[in-house]
C-alpha cells in the first residue's frame, strides 16, 4: 500500500474544523500515530463551510490524508453526478444534510485504491459504487467502511454506474411501490425528459406498460419528443398541447393511466391529475417548477384520487441495502444490455464549477452533469 | 289497506313526464288496471324539472298515487334533512344524480303507511329509514321496495334517525377506513362545527382519541369553541389563530395527529396539513370554501403526507347494506344513550323554501336544516 503517510500536528490543526465531519477517523487523541498507519492520499474535494448558493459557497480544496482503518476501503473516485438533491443539501433546504463543513455529492463510483487489513472481498483495482449513497462523493479519494461499497462489473460504463442509484432506482421503485402494474396498463408523467422520466419510459416499455409523457414548452421540444418516442414513449405532449377541454380525448388506444408521476408541480402536476383514471394515484418525487400541487375537492371525493410522495433517501435508509443492491445489479444488467440509457454530460473535475452552473440551470435545459475525476 | 285507488287515464296523462322516473311502477301499458290495485296516497313533493339554483328550480307539487306492488312499502315521511349533496344534485354538479324530472332529498325517515302483499317483517306504524339512502325523500309519501327500508327503534328521536346516514356515518367511516387509530392518538379537522365535525369530536372522545379542531373566523366563534369543547374537543382554533410560524407549538400535551379531515379546502386545508405528523394522511370529504387544496412538494416528499378523498355514496353503493345498517344501529344506540348529538333546526314542510334558503347559506351560518312532514 502506497498511501501510508505521517500526519503532522500542523496539518491536522489547519483542518481541525473538518475532522469530526469529513474525517471521523482522525481525532485529536490519535493525532500522533505510528508511522505504519495506513493512510489515504490527500483528497481534492468540493467543500463548503456554510449553506447558500452552491456556485458561491463551494470551493475546491485539498483535504489531508486520513487513516484507513481495518474495515475501511479507500476509493479513488472516477465519476459522480450533480443531482438536484446535492444542490438542495448545499443550499441548506434539504431536510437531511451532513453537518457543516461538508464535501458535496452523494452518489458516485470509483476504483479501490487501498483496503484496510480486515477487508475481504474487495481488492485494489475493483470498481465499486457508493451504496447506500452517502455524503461526500465529490472528491478524488473517499475512505469509508467496506459496507458502504458495492462492487460492479468492469464492463459497465462508469458514468452509468455513477448515476444508477438515485434516478434509475427512483424510477424502478416508483413503478413497484404504489400499484400492481400489469402489461397493458398505462402511466402518465411530467418532467419526462429528466433522467427518472427517461428511465420510467424504458422500464415501462420492458414490461409492456404504456407511458403518456408531458414535457415543457421550449425550443427543441419536437426533437425532445422524438427522442422520448425512440426510448419507447407511447405519447409525448408539451404542456400547451394539453390546454384542451378533455385531455383524455387524446388517449386514443392508450388506456387511462392508474398511476402518475410528478416531478414538476404547478400546471404540470394538474395535467397529470387530469389524465389519471378514477381511483388513480399521483406520486410526487420532485418540484422543478417550485410551484405547489393544486387539487380540486372533486378530484379527491368523486374522482377518488390519492396523492403521495416518494423519497428515495427514506427508502434507502430503511435498512434495505441488500434489496437495493439487487435492484442496482438488475439496472446495471439492463444498461450493459443497452436496454436502459439516458442523457449525461461528462465534465472533468477541474471544470466542476462549469458543470455546476449547468446543473443550476444557468444555461437552459442541459443533460445530467457527471463529474469525471 | 285504505289506499287502493282507481287511476284515470287523464291523471296519468297529466304527469306522464314523471312516471318513468318518479313512479317507475306506473307504465302506460298498465294504466288501465283493476280497481283492486293497492295504491299510495298522492304525495306532496319538492320537484324539479331542470338543474339550476335550487331556490328557483324547485317547486312543491302534488304527485298522483302510485301502485304498491307485492314487495313495496309505502312510507309516510316524517323527516328529511337538506344536505349539501342534495343541493349539488339539484344544481346538476353532483356526479351521480337522478334523471330529470326528479324529487329532491336522499336521506330520511318515516312511518310505514301500507305494505305490498309479499312484505314480511314490516307493518303499518313501524318507523323506518331510507337505507341505503336514495333520491326522492323530500315528499310526503314514498313507495319503494322493502329492501330500501330499515326499521328502527321507536325510542329514537326522528330528526336524528333522519340524519344519521349521511353525516354521522361519514364521520364513523372516515375514522375507520384510513388508519388504525388507537386511544391516545390525535385527529385534526377543519369545518369542526359541521355535523360531521361534531360527530368526529364525540366518536373520537368515546375512543380516547384527541381532536384538534379548526373553525372559521366569525362572530360567535367563542361560543362555537365552547360548544365543541363541551362535546369533547381537546383544542379548537379559528383559522386566524393558526396564522403562526409553527402551529405544532400550540399542541401542548396533544400528540401530533396522524389523520386529518378536510371539508373546506383552501387555507383551512393547508392548516390541517400543517398539523399532520410525518407520514400523516389528510382525507377530503367536502369543499365548503369552494377553493382547491394546495400542497407543497416537500409535504409529499419529505413529510411523506398522503392525500385521499372519502365519498360516502361510493361506499354505500358497494353492496355493504348490512354492514351499513349495523353501523347505523350503533350510531342510533349512541344517540339514544345521549352520547352523540348535533345541532339541527326542524322546519315544517310547508316552509321548505325558508329551510332551503338557510341551507344555501343566505342567512349566514345555520344549523342543519331538517324538514318535518
XYZ file of C-alpha atoms in Angstrom:
746
model
C 0.000 0.000 0.000
C 1.379 3.327 -1.007
C -0.770 5.654 0.955
C 0.589 5.398 4.490
C 1.525 8.903 5.484
C 2.707 10.744 8.517
C 0.241 13.415 9.567
C 1.828 16.380 11.282
C 0.072 18.111 14.110
C 0.035 21.259 12.000
C -1.735 19.601 9.123
C -4.417 18.375 11.473
C -4.704 21.737 13.111
C -5.249 23.509 9.797
C -8.273 21.380 9.032
C -9.467 20.952 12.583
C -12.949 22.184 11.798
C -13.303 19.395 9.300
C -12.136 16.462 11.278
C -15.338 15.455 13.008
C -17.311 15.529 9.815
C -15.091 14.630 6.925
C -12.527 12.540 8.641
C -14.277 10.986 11.582
C -11.458 8.561 11.985
C -8.972 11.321 12.802
C -9.369 12.534 16.342
C -7.124 14.779 18.358
C -6.405 11.943 20.747
C -4.763 9.958 17.987
C -3.042 12.653 16.010
C 0.389 11.355 16.962
C 0.219 7.979 15.351
C 2.568 5.253 14.329
C 4.370 5.738 11.025
C 2.923 2.464 9.870
C -0.740 3.597 9.953
C -2.316 3.071 6.535
C -3.320 6.472 5.186
C -5.230 7.682 2.124
C -3.737 10.095 -0.383
C -4.759 13.704 0.133
C -8.143 14.334 -1.482
C -9.211 17.208 -3.716
C -12.796 17.959 -2.707
C -15.756 20.240 -3.406
C -16.037 21.762 0.008
C -18.479 24.146 1.708
C -18.475 25.641 5.171
C -21.858 27.365 5.029
C -25.154 26.749 3.309
C -26.015 29.090 0.464
C -25.979 29.384 -3.322
C -23.873 26.400 -4.432
C -21.930 28.426 -7.010
C -20.718 30.811 -4.328
C -20.333 28.685 -1.194
C -18.434 25.762 -2.756
C -14.700 25.738 -3.376
C -12.230 23.070 -4.331
C -9.675 22.416 -1.610
C -7.198 19.670 -0.774
C -8.081 17.633 2.289
C -5.290 15.898 4.181
C -4.820 12.128 4.140
C -6.962 10.102 6.527
C -6.322 6.844 8.256
C -7.623 3.694 6.568
C -8.783 1.532 9.447
C -9.053 -2.235 9.406
C -12.525 -2.303 7.789
C -12.099 0.766 5.608
C -11.731 0.954 1.873
C -10.036 3.890 0.169
C -11.568 4.538 -3.231
C -10.109 6.701 -5.975
C -13.263 8.283 -7.329
C -13.922 8.052 -11.067
C -17.293 9.722 -11.572
C -20.077 11.388 -9.592
C -23.197 13.216 -10.768
C -24.666 16.555 -9.710
C -28.219 15.761 -8.643
C -30.872 18.300 -7.600
C -30.725 16.914 -4.056
C -26.966 17.655 -3.953
C -27.769 21.272 -4.763
C -30.525 21.377 -2.129
C -28.156 19.972 0.500
C -25.637 22.744 -0.190
C -28.422 25.339 -0.180
C -29.442 24.018 3.213
C -33.019 23.309 2.137
C -32.785 19.523 2.054
C -34.208 18.047 5.241
C -31.364 15.557 5.737
C -27.934 17.140 5.350
C -24.417 16.406 6.519
C -23.220 18.689 9.323
C -21.073 21.628 8.229
C -18.426 21.889 6.958
C -19.042 19.237 4.342
C -17.951 17.816 0.995
C -20.655 17.824 -1.707
C -22.034 14.881 -3.643
C -23.925 11.776 -2.595
C -23.664 9.244 -5.385
C -20.632 8.012 -7.317
C -18.206 5.299 -8.345
C -14.521 4.696 -8.156
C -11.716 2.188 -8.169
C -10.463 0.591 -4.973
C -7.150 2.243 -4.159
C -6.298 0.523 -0.901
C -8.034 -1.567 1.736
C -7.859 -1.959 5.494
C -6.296 -5.052 6.998
C -9.622 -6.805 7.724
C -11.302 -6.171 4.375
C -12.176 -9.247 2.332
C -13.943 -9.492 -0.999
C -12.538 -6.236 -2.364
C -9.107 -5.642 -3.870
C -7.292 -2.660 -5.282
C -8.437 -2.108 -8.849
C -12.017 -3.296 -8.224
C -14.757 -0.968 -9.406
C -17.203 -0.007 -6.654
C -20.145 2.310 -6.184
C -21.219 4.186 -3.080
C -24.112 2.008 -1.957
C -26.019 3.108 0.017
C -25.051 6.524 -1.292
C -23.768 8.921 1.332
C -22.463 12.474 1.573
C -19.029 13.435 0.283
C -18.574 11.814 -3.135
C -17.326 14.972 -4.840
C -13.665 14.337 -4.051
C -10.807 12.399 -5.521
C -10.395 9.897 -2.669
C -13.073 8.656 -0.317
C -12.402 6.466 2.713
C -15.402 4.630 4.133
C -16.226 1.350 5.812
C -16.337 -1.569 3.371
C -20.098 -1.868 3.921
C -20.564 1.387 2.004
C -19.125 -0.033 -1.223
C -20.743 -2.307 -3.773
C -18.579 -3.953 -6.424
C -19.787 -3.885 -10.005
C -18.816 -5.416 -13.311
C -15.928 -3.788 -15.196
C -17.982 -3.937 -18.401
C -20.273 -1.193 -17.082
C -19.769 2.365 -18.346
C -18.649 4.220 -15.214
C -20.888 7.223 -15.864
C -23.901 4.901 -15.726
C -22.698 3.142 -12.592
C -22.120 6.602 -11.107
C -25.716 7.640 -11.734
C -27.758 4.474 -11.362
C -28.516 4.728 -7.649
C -30.544 7.922 -7.377
C -32.549 8.407 -10.560
C -32.985 5.000 -12.228
C -33.644 3.408 -8.846
C -36.284 6.080 -8.140
C -37.988 5.169 -11.422
C -37.857 1.459 -10.629
C -39.165 1.838 -7.065
C -41.972 4.210 -8.025
C -43.194 1.673 -10.554
C -43.219 -1.042 -7.884
C -44.349 0.588 -4.671
C -47.758 2.112 -5.372
C -49.636 -0.215 -7.644
C -49.505 -3.679 -9.111
C -48.994 -2.579 -12.712
C -49.673 -5.107 -15.413
C -48.747 -5.320 -19.066
C -51.215 -3.140 -20.958
C -51.626 -0.615 -18.120
C -50.540 2.994 -18.534
C -48.532 5.570 -16.581
C -48.600 9.346 -17.015
C -45.645 11.527 -16.009
C -44.412 15.065 -16.298
C -40.745 16.087 -16.477
C -40.410 13.216 -18.916
C -37.032 14.352 -20.252
C -35.487 14.085 -16.775
C -33.298 11.085 -16.047
C -36.063 9.498 -13.964
C -38.505 10.270 -16.767
C -36.319 8.581 -19.379
C -35.922 5.546 -17.134
C -39.674 5.305 -16.462
C -40.307 5.197 -20.219
C -37.817 2.397 -20.781
C -38.648 0.334 -17.691
C -42.343 0.608 -18.555
C -41.724 -0.400 -22.159
C -39.861 -3.509 -20.994
C -42.982 -4.516 -19.040
C -45.498 -3.676 -21.771
C -46.761 -0.643 -19.852
C -47.769 2.418 -21.857
C -46.445 5.869 -20.985
C -48.043 9.257 -21.514
C -45.349 11.884 -21.193
C -45.585 15.616 -20.546
C -42.688 17.975 -21.305
C -42.185 21.708 -21.062
C -42.834 24.039 -23.961
C -39.424 25.126 -25.237
C -37.408 25.379 -28.393
C -36.368 21.918 -29.451
C -39.465 20.268 -27.993
C -40.067 18.383 -31.250
C -36.605 16.817 -31.017
C -37.215 16.001 -27.355
C -40.466 14.280 -28.293
C -38.771 12.210 -30.964
C -36.041 11.212 -28.571
C -38.505 10.045 -25.919
C -40.501 8.138 -28.513
C -37.317 6.374 -29.588
C -36.850 5.323 -25.958
C -40.320 3.779 -26.074
C -42.723 6.577 -25.092
C -46.253 5.973 -26.429
C -47.328 9.601 -26.283
C -45.462 12.848 -25.613
C -47.169 16.225 -25.189
C -45.965 19.690 -24.357
C -47.960 21.400 -21.623
C -49.544 23.798 -24.127
C -50.783 20.896 -26.252
C -52.764 19.754 -23.235
C -54.607 23.043 -22.897
C -57.750 21.318 -24.139
C -61.096 20.666 -22.502
C -60.674 16.923 -22.113
C -57.108 15.642 -22.185
C -58.388 12.076 -22.147
C -59.792 12.554 -25.625
C -56.155 12.457 -26.776
C -55.518 8.981 -25.375
C -56.714 7.010 -28.398
C -55.895 3.346 -27.801
C -53.827 4.006 -24.679
C -55.853 3.206 -21.547
C -56.465 5.811 -18.871
C -53.458 5.710 -16.545
C -53.887 4.498 -12.964
C -50.514 5.881 -11.848
C -48.909 9.272 -12.401
C -45.505 10.689 -11.517
C -44.943 14.360 -10.797
C -41.505 15.980 -10.500
C -42.591 19.484 -11.578
C -45.608 20.807 -9.631
C -47.924 23.640 -10.704
C -49.753 23.216 -14.000
C -47.684 20.185 -14.994
C -48.941 18.359 -11.884
C -52.546 19.329 -12.642
C -52.120 17.818 -16.109
C -51.000 14.513 -14.601
C -54.101 14.559 -12.378
C -56.338 15.239 -15.378
C -55.052 12.153 -17.179
C -55.486 9.825 -14.197
C -58.354 7.402 -14.206
C -60.963 7.076 -11.425
C -59.186 5.993 -8.231
C -55.727 6.746 -9.629
C -52.622 7.745 -7.666
C -50.175 10.568 -8.321
C -46.730 10.235 -6.759
C -44.707 13.431 -6.338
C -40.933 12.980 -6.304
C -39.704 16.436 -7.282
C -40.749 20.052 -7.679
C -38.718 21.516 -10.525
C -41.165 24.384 -11.152
C -41.008 25.358 -7.465
C -44.798 25.591 -7.522
C -47.166 23.633 -5.275
C -49.606 20.973 -6.359
C -53.198 22.232 -6.539
C -56.058 19.744 -6.390
C -59.802 20.284 -6.621
C -62.076 18.899 -3.934
C -63.930 16.830 -6.528
C -60.677 15.162 -7.611
C -60.427 13.732 -4.122
C -64.075 12.912 -3.474
C -65.607 11.990 -6.796
C -62.533 11.000 -8.799
C -61.138 9.280 -5.687
C -57.569 10.257 -6.478
C -54.788 9.609 -3.980
C -51.704 11.817 -3.787
C -48.489 10.584 -2.250
C -44.790 11.324 -2.261
C -41.664 9.285 -2.910
C -38.394 9.941 -1.172
C -35.596 7.617 -2.193
C -33.377 8.632 0.709
C -36.028 7.456 3.152
C -36.319 4.185 1.309
C -32.548 3.731 1.201
C -32.188 4.480 4.891
C -34.729 1.846 5.872
C -32.106 -0.894 6.045
C -32.766 -2.316 2.600
C -29.129 -2.280 1.462
C -29.170 -5.805 0.060
C -32.517 -5.347 -1.702
C -31.204 -2.089 -3.055
C -28.021 -3.683 -4.438
C -30.025 -6.417 -6.140
C -32.075 -3.760 -7.889
C -28.958 -1.838 -8.860
C -27.473 -5.003 -10.361
C -30.702 -5.513 -12.309
C -30.497 -1.949 -13.618
C -26.795 -2.317 -14.456
C -27.601 -5.500 -16.396
C -30.158 -3.549 -18.422
C -27.582 -0.826 -19.006
C -24.948 -3.291 -20.224
C -27.559 -4.892 -22.495
C -28.330 -1.478 -23.977
C -31.914 -1.580 -22.690
C -31.575 1.413 -20.380
C -29.905 4.635 -21.431
C -30.172 8.278 -20.598
C -28.543 11.582 -21.396
C -25.481 12.690 -19.491
C -22.673 15.160 -19.983
C -19.259 14.305 -18.572
C -17.136 17.160 -17.285
C -13.582 16.951 -15.874
C -13.341 17.660 -12.154
C -11.147 20.661 -12.929
C -14.188 22.266 -14.572
C -16.539 21.436 -11.717
C -17.997 24.918 -11.490
C -18.901 24.911 -15.188
C -20.828 21.687 -14.657
C -22.394 23.134 -11.505
C -23.606 26.204 -13.416
C -25.246 23.907 -15.962
C -26.833 21.833 -13.207
C -28.102 25.070 -11.664
C -29.911 25.813 -14.912
C -27.859 28.864 -15.837
C -27.549 27.676 -19.423
C -31.094 26.427 -20.021
C -32.020 22.784 -20.284
C -28.945 20.578 -20.015
C -28.367 16.863 -19.670
C -27.400 15.416 -16.280
C -23.945 16.684 -15.323
C -21.460 13.998 -14.303
C -18.024 14.872 -12.891
C -15.139 12.748 -14.087
C -12.207 12.662 -11.683
C -105.438 -1.013 3.337
C -107.054 2.277 2.556
C -105.046 3.484 -0.346
C -106.295 1.423 -3.268
C -107.354 3.914 -5.885
C -108.538 3.944 -9.410
C -106.218 5.879 -11.648
C -107.888 7.539 -14.601
C -106.108 7.781 -17.915
C -106.259 11.564 -17.582
C -104.465 11.573 -14.236
C -101.655 9.521 -15.668
C -101.507 11.669 -18.771
C -101.114 14.853 -16.733
C -97.981 13.547 -15.084
C -96.627 11.479 -17.944
C -93.227 13.163 -17.812
C -92.793 11.947 -14.264
C -93.822 8.373 -14.495
C -90.592 6.813 -15.708
C -88.540 8.483 -13.014
C -90.658 9.037 -10.006
C -93.150 6.294 -10.415
C -91.342 3.560 -12.258
C -94.047 1.113 -11.379
C -96.634 3.032 -13.391
C -96.216 2.418 -17.101
C -98.544 3.286 -19.959
C -99.100 -0.397 -20.658
C -100.716 -0.849 -17.281
C -102.638 2.355 -16.908
C -105.943 0.590 -17.152
C -105.736 -1.555 -14.053
C -108.032 -3.461 -11.782
C -109.877 -1.434 -9.214
C -108.309 -3.569 -6.506
C -104.671 -2.453 -7.129
C -103.101 -1.176 -3.902
C -102.186 2.471 -4.382
C -100.339 5.062 -2.314
C -101.910 8.359 -1.325
C -100.973 11.302 -3.558
C -97.635 12.735 -2.487
C -96.642 16.365 -1.980
C -93.088 16.619 -3.240
C -90.177 19.031 -3.805
C -89.918 18.652 -7.522
C -87.517 19.953 -10.200
C -87.555 19.537 -13.954
C -84.218 21.195 -14.705
C -80.902 21.609 -12.935
C -80.119 25.071 -11.625
C -80.196 27.208 -8.486
C -82.239 25.119 -6.020
C -84.245 28.098 -4.777
C -85.515 28.810 -8.282
C -85.821 25.376 -9.937
C -87.648 23.580 -7.121
C -91.377 23.755 -6.545
C -93.786 21.834 -4.375
C -96.328 19.865 -6.384
C -98.705 17.008 -5.728
C -97.760 13.746 -7.381
C -100.520 11.214 -8.144
C -100.874 7.931 -6.262
C -98.628 5.069 -7.364
C -99.171 1.359 -7.248
C -97.786 -0.511 -4.254
C -96.538 -3.774 -5.698
C -96.149 -7.019 -3.799
C -92.691 -6.174 -2.376
C -93.214 -2.436 -1.980
C -93.585 -0.447 1.161
C -95.383 2.898 1.202
C -93.909 5.183 3.838
C -95.436 8.373 5.159
C -92.335 10.504 5.554
C -91.707 12.158 8.912
C -88.381 13.961 8.496
C -85.639 14.516 5.923
C -82.573 16.789 6.034
C -81.197 19.198 3.444
C -77.608 18.076 2.897
C -75.024 19.844 0.694
C -75.100 16.878 -1.697
C -78.877 17.358 -2.117
C -78.196 20.922 -3.200
C -75.425 19.793 -5.565
C -77.733 17.216 -7.151
C -80.335 19.882 -7.900
C -77.616 22.211 -9.228
C -76.519 19.404 -11.529
C -72.928 19.425 -10.272
C -73.049 16.177 -8.308
C -71.583 13.356 -10.362
C -74.349 10.858 -9.541
C -77.819 12.326 -9.958
C -81.317 11.011 -10.594
C -82.586 11.567 -14.133
C -84.838 14.614 -14.628
C -87.510 15.376 -13.632
C -86.811 14.401 -10.052
C -87.867 14.803 -6.441
C -85.182 16.213 -4.130
C -83.712 14.649 -0.998
C -81.749 11.498 -0.362
C -81.958 10.686 3.328
C -84.965 10.499 5.617
C -87.307 8.573 7.861
C -90.997 7.835 8.018
C -93.738 5.583 9.289
C -94.913 2.602 7.302
C -98.287 3.533 5.795
C -99.056 0.386 3.816
C -97.243 -2.688 2.545
C -97.372 -4.887 -0.528
C -98.847 -8.365 -0.307
C -95.457 -10.142 -0.088
C -93.808 -7.891 2.511
C -92.875 -9.518 5.788
C -91.131 -8.037 8.807
C -92.631 -4.571 8.400
C -96.094 -3.425 9.441
C -98.013 -0.174 9.198
C -96.891 2.102 12.005
C -93.280 0.859 12.045
C -90.598 3.546 11.905
C -88.161 3.088 9.028
C -85.284 4.959 7.468
C -84.229 5.081 3.807
C -81.266 2.712 3.915
C -79.381 2.741 1.645
C -80.457 6.327 1.087
C -81.779 7.082 -2.370
C -83.200 10.007 -4.326
C -86.659 11.365 -3.664
C -87.109 11.648 0.120
C -88.472 15.210 0.045
C -92.104 14.178 -0.297
C -94.920 13.140 1.969
C -95.238 9.537 0.724
C -92.512 7.363 -0.734
C -93.091 3.939 -2.277
C -90.020 1.720 -2.621
C -89.087 -1.918 -2.480
C -88.928 -3.247 1.089
C -85.148 -3.679 0.742
C -84.784 0.121 0.798
C -86.218 0.443 4.309
C -84.543 -0.209 7.651
C -86.703 -0.409 10.765
C -85.518 1.436 13.845
C -86.471 1.704 17.485
C -89.386 3.963 18.330
C -87.344 5.476 21.168
C -85.158 7.287 18.668
C -85.765 10.991 18.015
C -86.914 11.024 14.380
C -84.780 14.024 13.453
C -81.681 12.032 14.455
C -82.800 8.921 12.613
C -83.470 11.166 9.604
C -79.916 12.497 9.608
C -77.777 9.623 10.846
C -76.992 8.014 7.490
C -75.056 10.721 5.652
C -73.089 12.776 8.167
C -72.575 10.659 11.310
C -71.811 7.623 9.155
C -69.266 9.663 7.197
C -67.552 10.554 10.489
C -67.561 6.933 11.631
C -66.231 5.539 8.341
C -63.509 8.145 7.991
C -62.238 7.233 11.439
C -62.129 3.555 10.457
C -61.016 3.417 6.851
C -57.655 5.185 6.686
C -55.729 4.351 9.792
C -55.755 2.060 12.784
C -56.329 4.785 15.370
C -55.611 3.945 18.969
C -56.551 5.551 22.248
C -54.166 8.448 22.801
C -53.813 9.251 19.089
C -54.997 12.546 17.666
C -57.064 13.751 14.707
C -57.107 17.259 13.215
C -60.104 18.555 11.296
C -61.445 21.745 9.787
C -65.131 22.604 9.456
C -65.418 21.311 13.003
C -68.846 22.869 13.615
C -70.359 20.876 10.729
C -72.453 17.860 11.598
C -69.629 15.524 10.566
C -67.219 17.647 12.611
C -69.382 17.417 15.723
C -69.686 13.650 15.281
C -65.915 13.224 14.791
C -65.307 15.004 18.107
C -67.729 12.777 20.012
C -66.809 9.481 18.330
C -63.127 10.262 18.925
C -63.752 11.147 22.553
C -65.517 7.812 23.093
C -62.346 6.065 21.877
C -59.882 8.226 23.807
C -58.694 9.946 20.637
C -57.777 13.624 20.875
C -59.202 16.135 18.409
C -57.704 19.399 17.171
C -60.464 21.435 15.598
C -60.332 24.360 13.191
C -63.286 26.687 12.714
C -63.888 29.803 10.631
C -63.334 33.284 11.989
C -66.777 34.751 12.585
C -68.820 36.491 15.202
C -69.771 33.973 17.825
C -66.613 31.916 17.384
C -66.005 31.911 21.142
C -69.417 30.355 21.734
C -68.756 27.837 18.951
C -65.454 26.892 20.618
C -67.120 26.378 23.971
C -69.808 24.243 22.399
C -67.296 21.986 20.654
C -65.273 21.674 23.848
C -68.414 20.582 25.676
C -68.823 17.856 23.042
C -65.301 16.666 23.883
C -62.962 18.686 21.628
C -59.434 18.928 23.069
C -58.454 22.035 21.145
C -60.408 24.456 18.963
C -58.780 27.236 16.909
C -60.083 29.788 14.477
C -58.107 29.971 11.234
C -56.607 33.323 12.200
C -55.310 31.913 15.482
C -53.272 29.478 13.420
C -51.525 32.221 11.474
C -48.330 31.423 13.391
C -44.954 30.150 12.288
C -45.285 26.696 13.790
C -48.806 25.519 14.516
C -47.439 22.441 16.244
C -46.080 24.609 19.023
C -49.716 25.008 20.098
C -50.247 21.285 20.606
C -49.014 21.089 24.189
C -49.709 17.603 25.501
C -51.775 16.571 22.486
C -49.717 14.362 20.143
C -49.156 15.329 16.514
C -52.147 13.998 14.576
C -51.664 11.190 12.071
C -55.046 11.734 10.444
C -56.735 14.901 9.238
C -60.187 15.599 7.806
C -60.849 18.410 5.363
C -64.318 19.575 4.327
C -63.341 23.165 3.499
C -60.337 23.447 1.141
C -58.095 26.486 0.645
C -56.298 27.823 3.709
C -58.298 25.625 6.094
C -56.969 22.540 4.294
C -53.397 23.863 4.454
C -53.815 24.250 8.213
C -54.827 20.605 8.551
C -51.712 19.638 6.571
C -49.519 21.769 8.841
C -50.729 19.953 11.932
C -50.209 16.463 10.494
C -47.261 14.450 11.667
C -44.637 12.850 9.392
C -46.333 10.285 7.168
C -49.838 11.525 8.037
C -52.948 11.339 5.872
C -55.488 14.030 5.053
C -58.904 12.875 3.885
C -61.023 15.387 1.954
C -64.782 14.862 2.177
C -66.096 18.315 1.310
C -65.156 21.674 -0.159
C -67.247 24.294 1.604
C -64.881 27.164 0.722
C -65.052 26.187 -2.980
C -61.259 26.532 -3.069
C -58.839 23.781 -4.059
C -56.325 22.084 -1.805
C -52.778 23.359 -2.302
C -49.848 21.212 -1.221
C -46.120 21.902 -1.316
C -43.793 19.433 -2.986
C -41.905 18.963 0.264
C -45.111 17.974 2.076
C -45.312 14.996 -0.243
C -41.645 14.069 -0.433
C -40.106 14.951 2.897
C -43.152 14.997 5.149
C -44.483 11.928 3.300
C -48.085 13.070 3.551
C -50.818 11.186 1.727
C -53.957 12.925 0.492
C -57.120 10.991 -0.213
C -60.833 11.539 -0.565
C -63.907 9.999 1.029
C -67.196 9.600 -0.783
C -69.939 8.020 1.280
C -72.177 7.397 -1.726
C -69.477 5.241 -3.306
C -69.103 3.317 -0.071
C -72.875 2.872 0.276
C -73.220 1.677 -3.305
C -70.615 -1.022 -2.884
C -73.128 -3.574 -1.644
C -72.452 -3.069 2.054
C -76.104 -2.557 3.040
C -75.971 -4.928 6.006
C -72.649 -3.553 7.274
C -74.069 -0.088 6.863
C -77.207 -0.888 8.861
C -75.141 -2.348 11.679
C -73.176 0.884 11.876
C -76.368 2.940 11.788
C -77.774 0.890 14.658
C -74.539 1.512 16.578
C -74.867 5.243 15.968
C -78.566 5.218 16.900
C -77.674 3.443 20.147
C -75.199 6.216 20.930
C -77.858 8.795 20.111
C -80.417 7.170 22.392
C -77.790 6.973 25.144
C -77.151 10.696 24.738
C -73.548 10.093 23.653
C -73.937 11.541 20.174
C -75.714 14.803 19.495
C -75.550 17.571 16.977
C -77.277 20.787 16.028
C -80.349 20.710 13.839
C -83.226 23.022 13.077
C -86.601 21.483 12.309
C -88.830 23.265 9.800
C -92.350 22.270 8.680
C -92.578 21.047 5.095
C -94.875 23.981 4.289
C -91.876 26.271 4.908
C -89.469 24.206 2.822
C -88.107 27.173 0.894
C -87.232 29.013 4.105
C -85.201 25.999 5.229
C -83.655 25.746 1.764
C -82.544 29.389 1.900
C -80.861 28.696 5.235
C -79.176 25.573 3.847
C -77.985 27.659 0.891
C -76.208 29.966 3.334
C -78.367 33.011 2.630
C -78.672 33.758 6.329
C -75.099 33.052 7.435
C -74.082 30.044 9.483
C -77.097 27.908 10.354
C -77.589 24.505 11.913
C -78.503 21.553 9.707
C -81.971 22.082 8.254
C -84.371 19.159 8.728
C -87.810 19.118 7.093
C -90.657 17.772 9.200
C -93.575 16.428 7.161
